[in-house]
Amino acid sequence: KTGFFSAPYLRDGKTPIALCAEAYRFQTLEAIDRPGVRVIVNPGGGNERFDRARLHAAEIIVYPDNLTIFDELARGRADLMITDASEARFQQKLHPGVLCAVHPDRPFDFAEKAYWMAPDPALKAFVDQWLHLTIEGGGFDRLAARWLH
């Protein structure tokens, strides 16, 4: 009612990110949802909703600072985080050899990324066309290679 979404530009979904040496342990929700597994999460968003709906035996650690949550994970103060695959890829790139995204190409659920904008049909048409040309022309792949891969 207050805005439009563009056409989607990225397929996404929730996936784990963990210390690289331990990432092999967290391939499935069943492997994660065990006593003694510590899952760190930022409060109040989609990550916390996902964890609380699907994890019942693992310890959920709510960490209040989105800016340093991945540093906490890198320090080993949690075993993993479940977040958007795109964010897991980005954090893996920021913490090379320390944090590894676990199967970001096969997330646990399905989501898409899109731009949210003012409810202006002309603006939406422009943005959708720009996205289409950027994706088909390879510009999006070049950006993704720089930031996500």
Short mmCIF file of N, CA and C in Angstrom, two decimals:
data_model
loop_
_atom_site.label_atom_id
_atom_site.label_comp_id
_atom_site.label_asym_id
_atom_site.label_seq_id
_atom_site.Cartn_x
_atom_site.Cartn_y
_atom_site.Cartn_z
N LYS A 1 0.80 -1.20 0.00
CA LYS A 1 0.00 0.00 0.00
C LYS A 1 0.84 1.27 0.00
N THR A 2 2.06 1.16 0.51
CA THR A 2 2.90 2.36 0.60
C THR A 2 4.03 2.36 -0.41
N GLY A 3 4.19 1.31 -1.18
CA GLY A 3 5.26 1.28 -2.16
C GLY A 3 5.14 0.09 -3.09
N PHE A 4 6.01 0.06 -4.07
CA PHE A 4 6.08 -1.03 -5.04
C PHE A 4 7.42 -1.74 -4.88
N PHE A 5 7.43 -3.01 -5.22
CA PHE A 5 8.67 -3.75 -5.35
C PHE A 5 9.00 -3.87 -6.82
N SER A 6 10.28 -3.80 -7.12
CA SER A 6 10.74 -4.03 -8.49
C SER A 6 10.61 -5.51 -8.81
N ALA A 7 10.88 -5.84 -10.04
CA ALA A 7 11.06 -7.24 -10.40
C ALA A 7 12.21 -7.78 -9.55
N PRO A 8 12.17 -9.05 -9.16
CA PRO A 8 13.27 -9.59 -8.37
C PRO A 8 14.56 -9.64 -9.18
N TYR A 9 15.68 -9.40 -8.48
CA TYR A 9 16.97 -9.44 -9.14
C TYR A 9 17.89 -10.52 -8.58
N LEU A 10 17.49 -11.19 -7.49
CA LEU A 10 18.35 -12.19 -6.88
C LEU A 10 17.50 -13.23 -6.17
N ARG A 11 17.77 -14.49 -6.46
CA ARG A 11 17.14 -15.59 -5.72
C ARG A 11 17.95 -15.78 -4.44
N ASP A 12 17.28 -15.97 -3.33
CA ASP A 12 17.95 -16.00 -2.04
C ASP A 12 17.24 -16.99 -1.13
N GLY A 13 17.64 -17.05 0.11
CA GLY A 13 17.03 -17.89 1.12
C GLY A 13 17.98 -18.03 2.30
N LYS A 14 17.50 -18.62 3.36
CA LYS A 14 18.29 -18.77 4.59
C LYS A 14 19.26 -19.95 4.47
N THR A 15 20.51 -19.68 4.87
CA THR A 15 21.55 -20.70 4.86
C THR A 15 22.51 -20.45 6.01
N PRO A 16 23.20 -21.46 6.48
CA PRO A 16 24.16 -21.26 7.57
C PRO A 16 25.46 -20.62 7.10
N ILE A 17 26.10 -19.94 8.03
CA ILE A 17 27.50 -19.51 7.89
C ILE A 17 28.16 -19.87 9.21
N ALA A 18 29.37 -20.43 9.11
CA ALA A 18 30.05 -20.94 10.30
C ALA A 18 31.55 -20.78 10.11
N LEU A 19 32.30 -21.04 11.18
CA LEU A 19 33.75 -21.13 11.04
C LEU A 19 34.05 -22.18 9.98
N CYS A 20 34.96 -21.88 9.10
CA CYS A 20 35.25 -22.79 7.98
C CYS A 20 35.58 -24.20 8.46
N ALA A 21 36.33 -24.30 9.54
CA ALA A 21 36.73 -25.61 10.05
C ALA A 21 35.55 -26.43 10.57
N GLU A 22 34.44 -25.78 10.86
CA GLU A 22 33.28 -26.46 11.42
C GLU A 22 32.08 -26.49 10.48
N ALA A 23 32.17 -25.85 9.33
CA ALA A 23 31.02 -25.70 8.44
C ALA A 23 30.43 -27.03 8.00
N TYR A 24 31.26 -28.04 7.85
CA TYR A 24 30.79 -29.36 7.42
C TYR A 24 29.73 -29.94 8.36
N ARG A 25 29.73 -29.50 9.61
CA ARG A 25 28.80 -30.03 10.62
C ARG A 25 27.37 -29.53 10.45
N PHE A 26 27.18 -28.47 9.67
CA PHE A 26 25.89 -27.77 9.68
C PHE A 26 25.21 -27.78 8.31
N GLN A 27 25.13 -28.93 7.70
CA GLN A 27 24.55 -29.06 6.36
C GLN A 27 23.02 -29.06 6.36
N THR A 28 22.41 -29.51 7.45
CA THR A 28 20.95 -29.64 7.51
C THR A 28 20.42 -28.99 8.78
N LEU A 29 19.14 -28.70 8.77
CA LEU A 29 18.51 -28.17 9.99
C LEU A 29 18.55 -29.21 11.11
N GLU A 30 18.45 -30.48 10.76
CA GLU A 30 18.52 -31.54 11.77
C GLU A 30 19.90 -31.55 12.45
N ALA A 31 20.94 -31.33 11.67
CA ALA A 31 22.29 -31.30 12.24
C ALA A 31 22.52 -30.06 13.10
N ILE A 32 21.82 -28.99 12.79
CA ILE A 32 21.94 -27.75 13.55
C ILE A 32 21.12 -27.80 14.82
N ASP A 33 19.93 -28.35 14.74
CA ASP A 33 18.99 -28.32 15.87
C ASP A 33 19.29 -29.44 16.86
N ARG A 34 20.42 -29.28 17.54
CA ARG A 34 20.87 -30.26 18.52
C ARG A 34 21.32 -29.54 19.78
N PRO A 35 21.16 -30.18 20.93
CA PRO A 35 21.69 -29.59 22.16
C PRO A 35 23.19 -29.34 22.01
N GLY A 36 23.63 -28.22 22.52
CA GLY A 36 25.04 -27.87 22.47
C GLY A 36 25.44 -27.05 21.26
N VAL A 37 24.56 -26.93 20.26
CA VAL A 37 24.86 -26.10 19.10
C VAL A 37 24.37 -24.68 19.40
N ARG A 38 25.27 -23.71 19.22
CA ARG A 38 24.96 -22.31 19.51
C ARG A 38 24.75 -21.54 18.21
N VAL A 39 23.54 -21.02 18.04
CA VAL A 39 23.16 -20.28 16.83
C VAL A 39 22.99 -18.82 17.21
N ILE A 40 23.81 -17.96 16.64
CA ILE A 40 23.73 -16.53 16.94
C ILE A 40 22.75 -15.87 15.96
N VAL A 41 22.03 -14.87 16.46
CA VAL A 41 21.02 -14.22 15.63
C VAL A 41 20.88 -12.76 16.05
N ASN A 42 20.59 -11.91 15.07
CA ASN A 42 20.25 -10.52 15.36
C ASN A 42 18.78 -10.47 15.77
N PRO A 43 18.42 -9.56 16.67
CA PRO A 43 17.07 -9.58 17.24
C PRO A 43 16.01 -8.98 16.31
N GLY A 44 14.85 -9.62 16.34
CA GLY A 44 13.65 -9.02 15.79
C GLY A 44 13.41 -9.10 14.31
N GLY A 45 14.26 -9.74 13.55
CA GLY A 45 14.06 -9.77 12.10
C GLY A 45 13.75 -11.16 11.58
N GLY A 46 13.92 -11.29 10.29
CA GLY A 46 13.62 -12.55 9.62
C GLY A 46 14.51 -13.70 10.07
N ASN A 47 15.77 -13.40 10.40
CA ASN A 47 16.65 -14.46 10.86
C ASN A 47 16.16 -15.05 12.17
N GLU A 48 15.76 -14.19 13.10
CA GLU A 48 15.27 -14.68 14.39
C GLU A 48 13.95 -15.44 14.21
N ARG A 49 13.06 -14.94 13.37
CA ARG A 49 11.81 -15.66 13.12
C ARG A 49 12.08 -17.05 12.54
N PHE A 50 13.01 -17.13 11.59
CA PHE A 50 13.37 -18.42 11.00
C PHE A 50 13.88 -19.37 12.08
N ASP A 51 14.84 -18.90 12.90
CA ASP A 51 15.43 -19.75 13.93
C ASP A 51 14.39 -20.23 14.94
N ARG A 52 13.57 -19.33 15.42
CA ARG A 52 12.60 -19.70 16.46
C ARG A 52 11.53 -20.66 15.92
N ALA A 53 11.22 -20.56 14.65
CA ALA A 53 10.23 -21.46 14.06
C ALA A 53 10.79 -22.85 13.79
N ARG A 54 12.10 -22.96 13.59
CA ARG A 54 12.67 -24.23 13.14
C ARG A 54 13.65 -24.90 14.10
N LEU A 55 14.15 -24.14 15.06
CA LEU A 55 15.14 -24.69 15.99
C LEU A 55 14.53 -24.79 17.38
N HIS A 56 14.59 -25.98 17.97
CA HIS A 56 13.99 -26.20 19.28
C HIS A 56 14.96 -26.76 20.30
N ALA A 57 16.02 -27.40 19.84
CA ALA A 57 17.00 -27.98 20.75
C ALA A 57 18.29 -27.15 20.80
N ALA A 58 18.64 -26.51 19.69
CA ALA A 58 19.85 -25.68 19.65
C ALA A 58 19.66 -24.44 20.52
N GLU A 59 20.76 -23.91 21.04
CA GLU A 59 20.73 -22.67 21.81
C GLU A 59 20.73 -21.49 20.84
N ILE A 60 19.75 -20.61 20.98
CA ILE A 60 19.67 -19.41 20.16
C ILE A 60 20.21 -18.25 20.99
N ILE A 61 21.29 -17.65 20.51
CA ILE A 61 21.94 -16.53 21.20
C ILE A 61 21.55 -15.25 20.46
N VAL A 62 20.80 -14.39 21.12
CA VAL A 62 20.41 -13.12 20.51
C VAL A 62 21.52 -12.11 20.79
N TYR A 63 22.09 -11.59 19.71
CA TYR A 63 23.20 -10.63 19.81
C TYR A 63 22.71 -9.30 19.25
N PRO A 64 22.78 -8.22 20.04
CA PRO A 64 22.09 -6.98 19.67
C PRO A 64 22.74 -6.11 18.60
N ASP A 65 23.98 -6.37 18.22
CA ASP A 65 24.67 -5.45 17.33
C ASP A 65 24.88 -6.06 15.96
N ASN A 66 24.08 -5.63 14.99
CA ASN A 66 24.20 -6.14 13.62
C ASN A 66 25.57 -5.85 13.00
N LEU A 67 26.22 -4.79 13.45
CA LEU A 67 27.50 -4.42 12.85
C LEU A 67 28.64 -5.36 13.24
N THR A 68 28.54 -5.99 14.41
CA THR A 68 29.64 -6.84 14.87
C THR A 68 29.25 -8.30 15.07
N ILE A 69 28.05 -8.68 14.66
CA ILE A 69 27.60 -10.06 14.90
C ILE A 69 28.48 -11.09 14.22
N PHE A 70 28.98 -10.79 13.02
CA PHE A 70 29.83 -11.76 12.33
C PHE A 70 31.22 -11.82 12.96
N ASP A 71 31.65 -10.75 13.60
CA ASP A 71 32.90 -10.80 14.35
C ASP A 71 32.77 -11.75 15.55
N GLU A 72 31.60 -11.74 16.19
CA GLU A 72 31.34 -12.67 17.29
C GLU A 72 31.43 -14.11 16.80
N LEU A 73 30.83 -14.35 15.65
CA LEU A 73 30.89 -15.69 15.06
C LEU A 73 32.34 -16.06 14.73
N ALA A 74 33.07 -15.14 14.13
CA ALA A 74 34.47 -15.39 13.76
C ALA A 74 35.33 -15.67 14.99
N ARG A 75 34.97 -15.10 16.13
CA ARG A 75 35.72 -15.33 17.38
C ARG A 75 35.34 -16.65 18.04
N GLY A 76 34.36 -17.36 17.46
CA GLY A 76 33.95 -18.64 18.02
C GLY A 76 32.98 -18.54 19.18
N ARG A 77 32.34 -17.40 19.34
CA ARG A 77 31.39 -17.24 20.45
C ARG A 77 30.01 -17.81 20.13
N ALA A 78 29.88 -18.34 18.92
CA ALA A 78 28.71 -19.11 18.50
C ALA A 78 29.21 -20.09 17.44
N ASP A 79 28.42 -21.11 17.17
CA ASP A 79 28.82 -22.11 16.18
C ASP A 79 28.44 -21.71 14.77
N LEU A 80 27.34 -21.02 14.62
CA LEU A 80 26.88 -20.63 13.29
C LEU A 80 25.83 -19.55 13.40
N MET A 81 25.50 -19.00 12.24
CA MET A 81 24.38 -18.09 12.08
C MET A 81 23.63 -18.55 10.85
N ILE A 82 22.31 -18.44 10.89
CA ILE A 82 21.50 -18.72 9.71
C ILE A 82 21.01 -17.36 9.21
N THR A 83 21.36 -17.04 7.98
CA THR A 83 21.04 -15.74 7.41
C THR A 83 20.79 -15.88 5.92
N ASP A 84 20.53 -14.78 5.26
CA ASP A 84 20.32 -14.83 3.81
C ASP A 84 21.59 -15.31 3.13
N ALA A 85 21.43 -16.15 2.13
CA ALA A 85 22.58 -16.68 1.41
C ALA A 85 23.44 -15.56 0.85
N SER A 86 22.82 -14.49 0.38
CA SER A 86 23.60 -13.37 -0.14
C SER A 86 24.46 -12.73 0.95
N GLU A 87 23.92 -12.60 2.16
CA GLU A 87 24.71 -12.05 3.25
C GLU A 87 25.81 -13.03 3.67
N ALA A 88 25.50 -14.33 3.67
CA ALA A 88 26.52 -15.33 4.02
C ALA A 88 27.68 -15.27 3.03
N ARG A 89 27.37 -15.13 1.75
CA ARG A 89 28.43 -15.03 0.74
C ARG A 89 29.27 -13.77 0.96
N PHE A 90 28.59 -12.65 1.24
CA PHE A 90 29.29 -11.39 1.46
C PHE A 90 30.20 -11.48 2.69
N GLN A 91 29.71 -12.05 3.78
CA GLN A 91 30.52 -12.17 4.99
C GLN A 91 31.67 -13.14 4.80
N GLN A 92 31.45 -14.18 4.02
CA GLN A 92 32.54 -15.10 3.69
C GLN A 92 33.66 -14.35 2.96
N LYS A 93 33.27 -13.44 2.09
CA LYS A 93 34.26 -12.65 1.35
C LYS A 93 34.99 -11.68 2.29
N LEU A 94 34.28 -11.13 3.28
CA LEU A 94 34.91 -10.23 4.25
C LEU A 94 35.80 -10.95 5.25
N HIS A 95 35.53 -12.25 5.49
CA HIS A 95 36.27 -13.05 6.47
C HIS A 95 36.85 -14.29 5.78
N PRO A 96 37.72 -14.09 4.78
CA PRO A 96 38.20 -15.23 3.99
C PRO A 96 38.98 -16.24 4.84
N GLY A 97 38.64 -17.50 4.64
CA GLY A 97 39.31 -18.57 5.37
C GLY A 97 38.87 -18.71 6.81
N VAL A 98 38.03 -17.80 7.29
CA VAL A 98 37.55 -17.84 8.67
C VAL A 98 36.08 -18.26 8.70
N LEU A 99 35.23 -17.53 7.95
CA LEU A 99 33.81 -17.85 7.89
C LEU A 99 33.48 -18.41 6.51
N CYS A 100 32.69 -19.47 6.50
CA CYS A 100 32.29 -20.10 5.24
C CYS A 100 30.78 -20.24 5.17
N ALA A 101 30.22 -19.79 4.08
CA ALA A 101 28.81 -19.99 3.80
C ALA A 101 28.60 -21.47 3.51
N VAL A 102 27.55 -22.04 4.10
CA VAL A 102 27.24 -23.45 3.91
C VAL A 102 26.14 -23.56 2.85
N HIS A 103 26.42 -24.19 1.77
CA HIS A 103 25.53 -24.39 0.62
C HIS A 103 24.63 -23.18 0.30
N PRO A 104 25.23 -22.00 0.03
CA PRO A 104 24.41 -20.83 -0.28
C PRO A 104 23.63 -20.98 -1.59
N ASP A 105 24.02 -21.92 -2.41
CA ASP A 105 23.30 -22.17 -3.66
C ASP A 105 22.09 -23.09 -3.44
N ARG A 106 21.95 -23.65 -2.23
CA ARG A 106 20.81 -24.50 -1.89
C ARG A 106 20.27 -24.11 -0.50
N PRO A 107 19.71 -22.91 -0.38
CA PRO A 107 19.24 -22.46 0.94
C PRO A 107 18.09 -23.32 1.46
N PHE A 108 17.82 -23.17 2.74
CA PHE A 108 16.75 -23.92 3.40
C PHE A 108 15.36 -23.51 2.95
N ASP A 109 15.22 -22.27 2.49
CA ASP A 109 13.91 -21.78 2.04
C ASP A 109 14.11 -20.93 0.80
N PHE A 110 13.08 -20.27 0.37
CA PHE A 110 13.12 -19.48 -0.85
C PHE A 110 12.76 -18.03 -0.55
N ALA A 111 13.55 -17.13 -1.09
CA ALA A 111 13.26 -15.70 -1.01
C ALA A 111 13.85 -15.05 -2.26
N GLU A 112 13.43 -13.85 -2.51
CA GLU A 112 13.98 -13.06 -3.61
C GLU A 112 14.30 -11.67 -3.10
N LYS A 113 15.28 -11.06 -3.72
CA LYS A 113 15.63 -9.67 -3.42
C LYS A 113 15.06 -8.80 -4.53
N ALA A 114 14.56 -7.64 -4.13
CA ALA A 114 14.01 -6.67 -5.06
C ALA A 114 14.18 -5.29 -4.44
N TYR A 115 14.05 -4.27 -5.25
CA TYR A 115 14.09 -2.89 -4.75
C TYR A 115 12.69 -2.47 -4.34
N TRP A 116 12.61 -1.74 -3.22
CA TRP A 116 11.35 -1.16 -2.78
C TRP A 116 11.40 0.32 -3.12
N MET A 117 10.31 0.83 -3.65
CA MET A 117 10.32 2.23 -4.11
C MET A 117 8.96 2.88 -3.91
N ALA A 118 8.92 4.16 -4.14
CA ALA A 118 7.66 4.90 -4.06
C ALA A 118 6.63 4.27 -5.01
N PRO A 119 5.36 4.38 -4.68
CA PRO A 119 4.32 3.77 -5.52
C PRO A 119 4.04 4.58 -6.79
N ASP A 120 5.02 4.59 -7.64
CA ASP A 120 4.94 5.35 -8.90
C ASP A 120 5.08 4.37 -10.06
N PRO A 121 4.03 4.13 -10.83
CA PRO A 121 4.10 3.15 -11.93
C PRO A 121 5.21 3.45 -12.95
N ALA A 122 5.45 4.72 -13.24
CA ALA A 122 6.50 5.07 -14.20
C ALA A 122 7.88 4.73 -13.63
N LEU A 123 8.09 5.01 -12.34
CA LEU A 123 9.36 4.67 -11.71
C LEU A 123 9.56 3.16 -11.69
N LYS A 124 8.51 2.41 -11.34
CA LYS A 124 8.61 0.95 -11.32
C LYS A 124 8.96 0.42 -12.71
N ALA A 125 8.32 0.93 -13.74
CA ALA A 125 8.62 0.48 -15.11
C ALA A 125 10.07 0.77 -15.46
N PHE A 126 10.55 1.97 -15.09
CA PHE A 126 11.95 2.34 -15.37
C PHE A 126 12.92 1.41 -14.64
N VAL A 127 12.68 1.19 -13.34
CA VAL A 127 13.58 0.34 -12.55
C VAL A 127 13.56 -1.09 -13.06
N ASP A 128 12.38 -1.61 -13.36
CA ASP A 128 12.29 -2.98 -13.89
C ASP A 128 13.04 -3.12 -15.21
N GLN A 129 12.92 -2.13 -16.09
CA GLN A 129 13.64 -2.19 -17.36
C GLN A 129 15.14 -2.08 -17.14
N TRP A 130 15.56 -1.18 -16.25
CA TRP A 130 16.98 -1.06 -15.93
C TRP A 130 17.52 -2.37 -15.36
N LEU A 131 16.78 -3.00 -14.44
CA LEU A 131 17.21 -4.29 -13.89
C LEU A 131 17.34 -5.34 -14.99
N HIS A 132 16.35 -5.41 -15.85
CA HIS A 132 16.36 -6.38 -16.94
C HIS A 132 17.62 -6.19 -17.81
N LEU A 133 17.89 -4.96 -18.20
CA LEU A 133 19.06 -4.70 -19.04
C LEU A 133 20.37 -4.96 -18.29
N THR A 134 20.41 -4.62 -17.02
CA THR A 134 21.61 -4.84 -16.21
C THR A 134 21.89 -6.33 -16.04
N ILE A 135 20.85 -7.11 -15.77
CA ILE A 135 21.01 -8.55 -15.60
C ILE A 135 21.40 -9.20 -16.93
N GLU A 136 20.66 -8.91 -17.96
CA GLU A 136 20.91 -9.53 -19.27
C GLU A 136 22.22 -9.07 -19.89
N GLY A 137 22.66 -7.87 -19.57
CA GLY A 137 23.92 -7.35 -20.10
C GLY A 137 25.15 -7.77 -19.33
N GLY A 138 24.97 -8.52 -18.23
CA GLY A 138 26.10 -9.01 -17.46
C GLY A 138 26.56 -8.10 -16.33
N GLY A 139 25.96 -6.92 -16.23
CA GLY A 139 26.37 -5.99 -15.17
C GLY A 139 26.11 -6.52 -13.78
N PHE A 140 24.99 -7.19 -13.60
CA PHE A 140 24.70 -7.74 -12.27
C PHE A 140 25.69 -8.84 -11.91
N ASP A 141 26.02 -9.70 -12.86
CA ASP A 141 26.99 -10.77 -12.60
C ASP A 141 28.35 -10.19 -12.21
N ARG A 142 28.74 -9.09 -12.83
CA ARG A 142 30.03 -8.46 -12.48
C ARG A 142 29.99 -7.92 -11.05
N LEU A 143 28.88 -7.31 -10.66
CA LEU A 143 28.76 -6.82 -9.28
C LEU A 143 28.74 -7.99 -8.29
N ALA A 144 27.99 -9.02 -8.61
CA ALA A 144 27.92 -10.20 -7.73
C ALA A 144 29.29 -10.83 -7.58
N ALA A 145 30.05 -10.91 -8.66
CA ALA A 145 31.40 -11.49 -8.58
C ALA A 145 32.29 -10.69 -7.65
N ARG A 146 32.11 -9.38 -7.65
CA ARG A 146 32.93 -8.52 -6.80
C ARG A 146 32.55 -8.65 -5.32
N TRP A 147 31.25 -8.73 -5.02
CA TRP A 147 30.79 -8.65 -3.64
C TRP A 147 30.34 -9.97 -3.03
N LEU A 148 29.95 -10.92 -3.85
CA LEU A 148 29.34 -12.14 -3.30
C LEU A 148 30.10 -13.43 -3.58
N HIS A 149 31.03 -13.40 -4.51
CA HIS A 149 31.68 -14.68 -4.87
C HIS A 149 33.19 -14.59 -4.66
#
